[in-house]
mmCIF file of C-alpha atoms in Angstrom:
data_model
loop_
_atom_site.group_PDB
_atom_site.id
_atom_site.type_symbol
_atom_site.label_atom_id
_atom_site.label_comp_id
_atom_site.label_asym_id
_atom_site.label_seq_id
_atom_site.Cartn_x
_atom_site.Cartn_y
_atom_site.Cartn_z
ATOM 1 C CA UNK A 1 61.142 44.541 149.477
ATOM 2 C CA UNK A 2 61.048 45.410 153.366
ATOM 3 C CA UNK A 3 59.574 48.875 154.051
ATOM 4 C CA UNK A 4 58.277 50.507 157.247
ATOM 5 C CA UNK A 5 54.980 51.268 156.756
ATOM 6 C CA UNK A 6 52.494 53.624 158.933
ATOM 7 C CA UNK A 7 48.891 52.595 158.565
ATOM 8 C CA UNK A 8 47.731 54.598 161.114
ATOM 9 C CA UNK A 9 48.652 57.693 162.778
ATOM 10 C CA UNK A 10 49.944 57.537 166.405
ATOM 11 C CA UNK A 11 53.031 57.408 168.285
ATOM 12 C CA UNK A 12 56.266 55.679 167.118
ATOM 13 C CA UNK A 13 54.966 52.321 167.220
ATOM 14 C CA UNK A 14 53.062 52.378 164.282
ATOM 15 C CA UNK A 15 55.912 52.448 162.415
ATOM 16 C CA UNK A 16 55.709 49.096 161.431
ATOM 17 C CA UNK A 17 58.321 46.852 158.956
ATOM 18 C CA UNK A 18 57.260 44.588 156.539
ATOM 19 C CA UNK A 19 57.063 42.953 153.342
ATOM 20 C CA UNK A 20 55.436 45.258 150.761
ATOM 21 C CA UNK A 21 55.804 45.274 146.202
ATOM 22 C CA UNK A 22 58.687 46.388 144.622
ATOM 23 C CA UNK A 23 58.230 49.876 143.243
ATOM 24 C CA UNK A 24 58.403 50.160 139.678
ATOM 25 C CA UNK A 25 60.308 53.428 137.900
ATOM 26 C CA UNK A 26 57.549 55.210 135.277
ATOM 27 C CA UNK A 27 58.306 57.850 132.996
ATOM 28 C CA UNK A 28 60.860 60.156 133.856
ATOM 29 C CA UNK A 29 61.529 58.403 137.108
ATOM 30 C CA UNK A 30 64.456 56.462 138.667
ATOM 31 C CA UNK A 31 64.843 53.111 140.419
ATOM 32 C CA UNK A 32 67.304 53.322 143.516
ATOM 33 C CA UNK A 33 68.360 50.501 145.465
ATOM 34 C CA UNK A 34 68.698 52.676 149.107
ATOM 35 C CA UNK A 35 71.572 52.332 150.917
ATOM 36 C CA UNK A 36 70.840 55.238 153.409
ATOM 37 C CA UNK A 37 67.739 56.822 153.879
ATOM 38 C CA UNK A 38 67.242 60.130 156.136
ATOM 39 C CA UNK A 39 64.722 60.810 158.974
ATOM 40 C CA UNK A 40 63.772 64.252 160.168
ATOM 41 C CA UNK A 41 61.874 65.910 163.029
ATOM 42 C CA UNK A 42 59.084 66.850 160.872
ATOM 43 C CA UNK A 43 58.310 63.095 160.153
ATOM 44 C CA UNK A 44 57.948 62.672 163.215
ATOM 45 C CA UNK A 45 55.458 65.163 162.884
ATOM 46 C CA UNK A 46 53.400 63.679 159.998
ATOM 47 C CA UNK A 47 53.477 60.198 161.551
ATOM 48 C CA UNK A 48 51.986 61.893 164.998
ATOM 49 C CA UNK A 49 49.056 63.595 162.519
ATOM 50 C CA UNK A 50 50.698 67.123 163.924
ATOM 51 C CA UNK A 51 52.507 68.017 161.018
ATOM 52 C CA UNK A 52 52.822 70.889 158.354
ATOM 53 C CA UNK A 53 51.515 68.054 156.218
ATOM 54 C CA UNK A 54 49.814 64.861 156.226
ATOM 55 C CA UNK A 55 50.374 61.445 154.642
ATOM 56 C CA UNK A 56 47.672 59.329 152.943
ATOM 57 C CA UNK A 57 47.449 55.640 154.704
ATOM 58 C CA UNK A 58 48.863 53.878 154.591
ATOM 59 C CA UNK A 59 52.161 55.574 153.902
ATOM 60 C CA UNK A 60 55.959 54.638 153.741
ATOM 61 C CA UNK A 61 57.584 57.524 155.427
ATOM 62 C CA UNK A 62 60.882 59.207 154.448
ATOM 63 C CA UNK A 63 61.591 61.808 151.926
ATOM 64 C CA UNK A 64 65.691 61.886 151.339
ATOM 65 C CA UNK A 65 67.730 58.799 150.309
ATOM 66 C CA UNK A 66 71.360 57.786 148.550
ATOM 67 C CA UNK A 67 72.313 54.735 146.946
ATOM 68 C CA UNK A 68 72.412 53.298 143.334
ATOM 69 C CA UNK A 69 70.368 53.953 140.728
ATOM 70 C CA UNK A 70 69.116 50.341 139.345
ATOM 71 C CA UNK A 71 67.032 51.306 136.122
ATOM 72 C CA UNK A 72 65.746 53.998 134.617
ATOM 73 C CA UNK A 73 61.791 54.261 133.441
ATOM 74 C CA UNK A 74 61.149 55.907 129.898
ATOM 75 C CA UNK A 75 62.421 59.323 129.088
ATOM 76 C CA UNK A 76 65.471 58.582 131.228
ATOM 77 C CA UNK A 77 69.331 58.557 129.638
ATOM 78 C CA UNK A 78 70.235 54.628 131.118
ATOM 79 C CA UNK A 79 73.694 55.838 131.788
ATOM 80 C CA UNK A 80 72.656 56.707 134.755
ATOM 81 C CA UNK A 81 72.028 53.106 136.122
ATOM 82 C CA UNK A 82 74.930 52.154 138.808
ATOM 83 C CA UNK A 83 75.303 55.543 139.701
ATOM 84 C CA UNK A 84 75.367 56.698 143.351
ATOM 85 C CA UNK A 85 73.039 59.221 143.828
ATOM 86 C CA UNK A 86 71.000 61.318 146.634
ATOM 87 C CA UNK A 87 67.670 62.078 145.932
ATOM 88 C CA UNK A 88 64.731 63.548 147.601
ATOM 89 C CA UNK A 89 61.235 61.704 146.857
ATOM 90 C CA UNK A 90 58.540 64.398 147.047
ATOM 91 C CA UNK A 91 57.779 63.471 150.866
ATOM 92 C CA UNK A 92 57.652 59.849 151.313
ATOM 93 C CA UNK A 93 58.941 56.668 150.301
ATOM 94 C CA UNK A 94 62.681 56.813 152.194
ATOM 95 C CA UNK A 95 62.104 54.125 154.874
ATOM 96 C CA UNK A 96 62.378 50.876 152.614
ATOM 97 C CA UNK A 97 64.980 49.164 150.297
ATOM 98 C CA UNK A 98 63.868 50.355 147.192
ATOM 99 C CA UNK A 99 62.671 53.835 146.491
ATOM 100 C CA UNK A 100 61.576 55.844 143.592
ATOM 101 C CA UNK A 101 62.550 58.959 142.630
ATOM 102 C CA UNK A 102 61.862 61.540 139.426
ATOM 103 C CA UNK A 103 64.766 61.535 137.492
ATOM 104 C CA UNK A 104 64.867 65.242 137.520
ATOM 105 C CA UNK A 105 65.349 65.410 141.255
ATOM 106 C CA UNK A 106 68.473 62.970 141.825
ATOM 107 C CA UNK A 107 71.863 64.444 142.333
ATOM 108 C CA UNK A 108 74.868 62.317 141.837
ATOM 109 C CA UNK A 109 77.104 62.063 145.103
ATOM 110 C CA UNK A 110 80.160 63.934 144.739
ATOM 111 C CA UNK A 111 84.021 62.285 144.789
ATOM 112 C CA UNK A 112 84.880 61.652 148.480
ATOM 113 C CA UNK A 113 81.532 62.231 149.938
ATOM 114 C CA UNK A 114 79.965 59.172 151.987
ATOM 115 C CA UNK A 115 76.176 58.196 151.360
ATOM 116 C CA UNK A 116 75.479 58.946 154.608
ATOM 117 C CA UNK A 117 76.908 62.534 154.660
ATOM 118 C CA UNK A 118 75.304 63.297 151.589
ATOM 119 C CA UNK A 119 71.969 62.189 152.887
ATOM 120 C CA UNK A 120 72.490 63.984 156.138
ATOM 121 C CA UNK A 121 73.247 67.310 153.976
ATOM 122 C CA UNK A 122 70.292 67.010 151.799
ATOM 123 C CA UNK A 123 67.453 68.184 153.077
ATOM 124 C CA UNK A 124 69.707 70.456 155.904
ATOM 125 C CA UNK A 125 72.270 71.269 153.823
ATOM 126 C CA UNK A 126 70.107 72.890 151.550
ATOM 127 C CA UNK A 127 68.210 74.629 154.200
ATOM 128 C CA UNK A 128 70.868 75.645 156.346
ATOM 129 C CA UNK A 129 72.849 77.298 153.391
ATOM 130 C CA UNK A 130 69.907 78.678 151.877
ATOM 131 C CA UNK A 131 69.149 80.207 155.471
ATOM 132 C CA UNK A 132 72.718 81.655 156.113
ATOM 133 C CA UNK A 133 72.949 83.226 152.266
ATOM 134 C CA UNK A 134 69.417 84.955 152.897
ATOM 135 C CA UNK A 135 70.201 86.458 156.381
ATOM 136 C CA UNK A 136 74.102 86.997 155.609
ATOM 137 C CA UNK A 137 75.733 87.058 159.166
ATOM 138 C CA UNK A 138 78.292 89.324 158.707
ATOM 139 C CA UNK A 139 82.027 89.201 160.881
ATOM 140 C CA UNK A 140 81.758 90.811 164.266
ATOM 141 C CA UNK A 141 77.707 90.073 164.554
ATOM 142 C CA UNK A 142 76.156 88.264 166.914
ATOM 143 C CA UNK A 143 74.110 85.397 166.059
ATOM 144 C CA UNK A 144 71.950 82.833 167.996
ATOM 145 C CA UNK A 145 71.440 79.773 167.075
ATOM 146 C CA UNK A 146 68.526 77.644 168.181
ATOM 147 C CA UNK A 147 69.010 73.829 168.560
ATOM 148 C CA UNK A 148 72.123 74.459 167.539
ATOM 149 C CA UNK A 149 72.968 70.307 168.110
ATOM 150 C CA UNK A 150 70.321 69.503 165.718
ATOM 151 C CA UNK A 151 71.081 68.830 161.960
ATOM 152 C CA UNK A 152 70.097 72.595 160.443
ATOM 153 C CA UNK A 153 71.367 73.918 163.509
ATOM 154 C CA UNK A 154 75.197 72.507 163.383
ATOM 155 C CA UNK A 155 75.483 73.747 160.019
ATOM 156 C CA UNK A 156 73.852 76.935 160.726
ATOM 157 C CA UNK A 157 76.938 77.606 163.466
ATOM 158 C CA UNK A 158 79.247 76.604 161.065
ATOM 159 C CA UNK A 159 77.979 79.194 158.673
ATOM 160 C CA UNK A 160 77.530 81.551 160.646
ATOM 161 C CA UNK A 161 80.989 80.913 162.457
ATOM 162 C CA UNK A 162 83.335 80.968 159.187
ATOM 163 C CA UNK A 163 81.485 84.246 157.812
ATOM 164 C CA UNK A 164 83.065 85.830 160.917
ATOM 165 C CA UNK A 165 79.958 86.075 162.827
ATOM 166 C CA UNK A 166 79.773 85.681 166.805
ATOM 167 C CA UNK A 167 77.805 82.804 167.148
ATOM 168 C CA UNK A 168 75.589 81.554 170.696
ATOM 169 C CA UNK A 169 74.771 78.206 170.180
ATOM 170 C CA UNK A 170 71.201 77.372 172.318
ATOM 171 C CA UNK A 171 70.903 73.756 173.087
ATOM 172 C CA UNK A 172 69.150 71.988 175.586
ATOM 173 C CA UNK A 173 71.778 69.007 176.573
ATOM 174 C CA UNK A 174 75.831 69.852 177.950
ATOM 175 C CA UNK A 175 76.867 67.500 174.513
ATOM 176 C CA UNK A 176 74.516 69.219 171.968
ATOM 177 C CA UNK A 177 76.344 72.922 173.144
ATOM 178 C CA UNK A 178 79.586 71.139 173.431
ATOM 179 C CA UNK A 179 79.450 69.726 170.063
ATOM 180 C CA UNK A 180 78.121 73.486 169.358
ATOM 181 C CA UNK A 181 81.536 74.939 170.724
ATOM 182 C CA UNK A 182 83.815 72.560 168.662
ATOM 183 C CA UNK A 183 82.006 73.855 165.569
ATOM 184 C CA UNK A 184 82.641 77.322 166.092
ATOM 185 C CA UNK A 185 79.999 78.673 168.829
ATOM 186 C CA UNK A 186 81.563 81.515 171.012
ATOM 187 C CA UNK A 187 79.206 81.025 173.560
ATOM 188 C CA UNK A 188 76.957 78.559 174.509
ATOM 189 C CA UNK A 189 73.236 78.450 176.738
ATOM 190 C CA UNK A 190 70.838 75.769 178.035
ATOM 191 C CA UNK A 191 67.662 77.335 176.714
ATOM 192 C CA UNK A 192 66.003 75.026 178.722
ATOM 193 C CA UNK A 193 66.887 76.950 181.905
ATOM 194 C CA UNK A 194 64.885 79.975 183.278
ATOM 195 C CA UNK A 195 67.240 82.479 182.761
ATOM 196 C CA UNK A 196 68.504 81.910 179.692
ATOM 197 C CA UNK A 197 67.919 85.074 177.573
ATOM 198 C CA UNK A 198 69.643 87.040 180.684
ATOM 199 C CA UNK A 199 73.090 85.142 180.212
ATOM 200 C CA UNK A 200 72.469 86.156 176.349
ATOM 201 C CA UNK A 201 71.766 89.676 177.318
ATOM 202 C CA UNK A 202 74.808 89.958 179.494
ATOM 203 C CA UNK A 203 76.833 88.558 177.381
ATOM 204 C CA UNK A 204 76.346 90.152 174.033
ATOM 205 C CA UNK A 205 74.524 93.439 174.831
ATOM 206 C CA UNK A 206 71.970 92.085 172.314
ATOM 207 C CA UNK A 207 72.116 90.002 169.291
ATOM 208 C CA UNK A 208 71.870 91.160 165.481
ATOM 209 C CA UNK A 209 70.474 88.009 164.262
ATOM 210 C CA UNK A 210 68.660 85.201 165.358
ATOM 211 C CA UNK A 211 68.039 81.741 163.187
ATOM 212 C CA UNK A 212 64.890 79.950 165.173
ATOM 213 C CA UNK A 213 63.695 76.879 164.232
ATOM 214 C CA UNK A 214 62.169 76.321 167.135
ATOM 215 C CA UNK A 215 59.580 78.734 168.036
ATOM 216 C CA UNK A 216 57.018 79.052 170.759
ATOM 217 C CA UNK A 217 58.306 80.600 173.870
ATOM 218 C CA UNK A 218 62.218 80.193 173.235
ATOM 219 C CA UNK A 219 61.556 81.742 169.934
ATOM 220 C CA UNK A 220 59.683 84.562 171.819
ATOM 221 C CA UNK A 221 62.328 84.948 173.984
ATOM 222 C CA UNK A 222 64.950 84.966 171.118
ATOM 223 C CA UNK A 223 63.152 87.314 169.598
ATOM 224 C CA UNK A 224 63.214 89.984 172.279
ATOM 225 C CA UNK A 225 67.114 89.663 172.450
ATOM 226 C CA UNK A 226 67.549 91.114 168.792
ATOM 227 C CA UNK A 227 68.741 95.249 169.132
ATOM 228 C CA UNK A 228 66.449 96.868 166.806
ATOM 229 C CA UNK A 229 67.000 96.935 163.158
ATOM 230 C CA UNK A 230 67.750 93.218 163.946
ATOM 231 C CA UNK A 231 67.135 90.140 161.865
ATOM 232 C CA UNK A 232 65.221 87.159 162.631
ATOM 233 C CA UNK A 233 65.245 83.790 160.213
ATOM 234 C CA UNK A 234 62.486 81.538 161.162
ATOM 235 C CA UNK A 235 62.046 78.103 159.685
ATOM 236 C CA UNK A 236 60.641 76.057 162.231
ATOM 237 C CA UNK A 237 58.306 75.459 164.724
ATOM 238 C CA UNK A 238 59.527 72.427 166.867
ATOM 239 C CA UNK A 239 59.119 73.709 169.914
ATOM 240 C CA UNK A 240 55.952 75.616 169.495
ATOM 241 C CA UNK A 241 53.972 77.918 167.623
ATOM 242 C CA UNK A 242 55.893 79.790 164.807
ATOM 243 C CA UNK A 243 57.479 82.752 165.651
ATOM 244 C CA UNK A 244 55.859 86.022 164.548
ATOM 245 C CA UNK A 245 58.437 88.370 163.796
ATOM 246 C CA UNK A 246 57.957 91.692 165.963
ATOM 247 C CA UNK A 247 57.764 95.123 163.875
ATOM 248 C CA UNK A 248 60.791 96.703 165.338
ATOM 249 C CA UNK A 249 62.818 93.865 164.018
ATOM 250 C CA UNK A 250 63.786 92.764 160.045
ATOM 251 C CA UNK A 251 61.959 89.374 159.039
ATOM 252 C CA UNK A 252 64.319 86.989 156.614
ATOM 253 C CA UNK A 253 62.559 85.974 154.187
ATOM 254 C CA UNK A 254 63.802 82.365 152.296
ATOM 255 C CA UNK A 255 66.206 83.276 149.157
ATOM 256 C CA UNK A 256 64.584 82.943 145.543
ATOM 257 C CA UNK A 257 67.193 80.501 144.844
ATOM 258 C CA UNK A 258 66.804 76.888 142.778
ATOM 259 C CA UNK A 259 66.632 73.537 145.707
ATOM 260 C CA UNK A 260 68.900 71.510 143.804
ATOM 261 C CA UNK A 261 71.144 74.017 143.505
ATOM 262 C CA UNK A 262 71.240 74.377 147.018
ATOM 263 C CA UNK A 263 71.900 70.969 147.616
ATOM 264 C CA UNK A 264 74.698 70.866 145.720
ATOM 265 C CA UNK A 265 76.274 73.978 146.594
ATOM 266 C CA UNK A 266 75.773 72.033 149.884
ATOM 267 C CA UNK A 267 77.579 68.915 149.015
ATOM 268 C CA UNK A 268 80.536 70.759 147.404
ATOM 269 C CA UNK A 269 81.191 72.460 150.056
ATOM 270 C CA UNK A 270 81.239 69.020 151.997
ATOM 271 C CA UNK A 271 83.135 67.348 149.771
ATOM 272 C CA UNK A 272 85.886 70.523 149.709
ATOM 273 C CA UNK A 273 85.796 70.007 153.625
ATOM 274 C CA UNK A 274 84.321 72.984 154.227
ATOM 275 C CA UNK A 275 81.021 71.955 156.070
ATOM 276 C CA UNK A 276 80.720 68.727 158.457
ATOM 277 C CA UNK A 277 77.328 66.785 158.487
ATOM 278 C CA UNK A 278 76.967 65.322 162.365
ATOM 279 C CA UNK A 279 75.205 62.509 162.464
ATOM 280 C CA UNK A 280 74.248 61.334 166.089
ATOM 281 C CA UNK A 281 72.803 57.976 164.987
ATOM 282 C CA UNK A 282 72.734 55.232 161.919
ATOM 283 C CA UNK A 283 69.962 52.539 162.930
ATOM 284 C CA UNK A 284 68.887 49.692 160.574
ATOM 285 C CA UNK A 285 65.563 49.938 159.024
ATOM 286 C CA UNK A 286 63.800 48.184 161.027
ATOM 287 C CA UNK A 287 64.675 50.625 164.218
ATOM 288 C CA UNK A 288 62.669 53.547 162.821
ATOM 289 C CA UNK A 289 60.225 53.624 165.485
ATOM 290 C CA UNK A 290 63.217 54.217 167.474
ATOM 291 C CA UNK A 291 64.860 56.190 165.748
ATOM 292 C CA UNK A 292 61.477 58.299 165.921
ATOM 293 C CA UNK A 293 61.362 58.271 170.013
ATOM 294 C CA UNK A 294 64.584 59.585 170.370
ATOM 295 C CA UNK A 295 64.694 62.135 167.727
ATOM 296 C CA UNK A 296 61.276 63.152 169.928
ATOM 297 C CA UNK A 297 62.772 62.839 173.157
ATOM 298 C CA UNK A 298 65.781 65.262 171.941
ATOM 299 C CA UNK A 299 68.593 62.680 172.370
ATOM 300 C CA UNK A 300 69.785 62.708 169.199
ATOM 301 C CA UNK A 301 72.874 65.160 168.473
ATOM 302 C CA UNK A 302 72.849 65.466 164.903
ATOM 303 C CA UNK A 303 71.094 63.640 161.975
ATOM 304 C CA UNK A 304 69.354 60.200 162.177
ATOM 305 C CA UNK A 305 69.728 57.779 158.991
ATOM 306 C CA UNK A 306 68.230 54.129 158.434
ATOM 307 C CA UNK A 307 70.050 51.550 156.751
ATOM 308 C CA UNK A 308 68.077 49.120 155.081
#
């Protein structure tokens, strides 16, 4: 099968397509041909040797995939073969044609729902809806947003925005906070700009929630916009250091709630309508390194997929 394989770390160019074996599914494991297969910021990470974690090399990147189960290894009911499913993989093994998966992990796609929309709501569904159930934005509240173009962060102003909340969407690019705006945003900012937080201030008098995933100064700065007694949700550091949260201020912490059923609280609500994936960019498989410099440059509005 063709894979893209990373044999050493570096920058996107290591990521590297070729002709590797066909996996094989073991005990209590699936085989899925991949129709669609996710990439994420935090690969980007891993590949770069900067990450939360790191890969042994050589390693075939990619943790979230859909597409059709071929066979089943032992332990598994073969009914399942020829069904569509999405699947995370434990961390690795997205980026190629065939990928396998436990059996206990895949999720069949729902009626209506696209491959590439259940892929995209995944790993971001889960998060984002695990994220907004924890820190319950409530109607009339004000709520910031950080990289609100991003995949967590479009779904985290949709949330926020149909539980009544006031949402500023932060975004560094005039299409990430317009996109922002057509979800539901009331306001949006250019945290890029010195200045920022003041045109926050002004506007809202102070903010009773913030969701950062991106940390480092903006999350600083995010931080110090929250009236006291307010409640910060951080989940990522992709723009820094992770936040610490400040005394004076409520700390979210993640909701003792089951992944899966995350994810597919996350694709019902998808397939009811009810929550939109955006995905900025579907590259073939061969284009990851590409895929990886622009999701590093901040181009991308939305999720990134591969198509094998």
């Amino acid at each position: 099968m063709r894979a893209v394989v990373l044999r050493r770390y570096g920058g996107p160019e290591e990521l590297v397509a070729e002709e590797v074996p066909d996996p094989v599914a073991g005990p209590g494991q699936v085989l899925v041909r991949v129709a669609v297969a996710g990439v994420t910021f935090v690969e980007t990470q891993v590949r770069a040797d900067r990450g939360p974690r790191r890969a042994e090399l050589p390693a075939v990147l990619g943790n979230g995939v859909a597409g059709t189960v071929l066979g089943v290894g032992e332990g598994v009911d073969p009914a399942l073969t020829g069904t569509l499913v999405v699947t995370t993989l434990g961390g690795q093994g997205g980026y190629a044609e065939l990928a396998v998966a436990r059996a206990a992990d895949v999720i069949p796609v729902p009626e209506g729902l696209s491959p590439e929309h259940a892929v995209a709501l995944l790993a971001d569904g889960r998060t984002a809806l695990g994220l907004a159930r924890a820190a319950a934005p409530a109607p009339g509240e004000w709520v910031l947003v950080e990289a609100a173009g991003g995949g967590v962060g479009s779904l985290l102003v949709q949330l926020a925005s149909a539980a009544g909340a006031r949402v500023v969407a932060a975004a560094g690019s005039a299409v990430k906070r317009e996109l922002a705006a057509s979800l539901g945003a009331e306001l949006t900012v250019d945290y890029t700009r010195p200045g920022w937080a003041g045109e926050v201030r002004a506007a809202t008098g102070g903010l009773d929630l913030v969701f950062d995933g991106v940390g480092g100064d903006i999350g600083a700065a995010a931080q110090g916009l929250l009236k006291d007694g307010g409640r910060i949700s951080v989940y990522g550091m992709a723009g820094g250091p992770m936040t610490t949260p400040d005394p004076r201020v409520k700390a979210v912490a993640w909701p003792d709630t089951d992944l899966r059923e995350l994810s597919r609280a996350a694709l019902a609500e998808a397939a009811a309508g009810r929550l939109r994936p955006v995905i900025g960019a579907v590259v073939p498989l061969e284009s990851a390194a590409s895929a990886h410099a622009a999701i590093e440059a901040r181009t991308v509005v939305g999720k990134t997929l591969l198509v094998p």
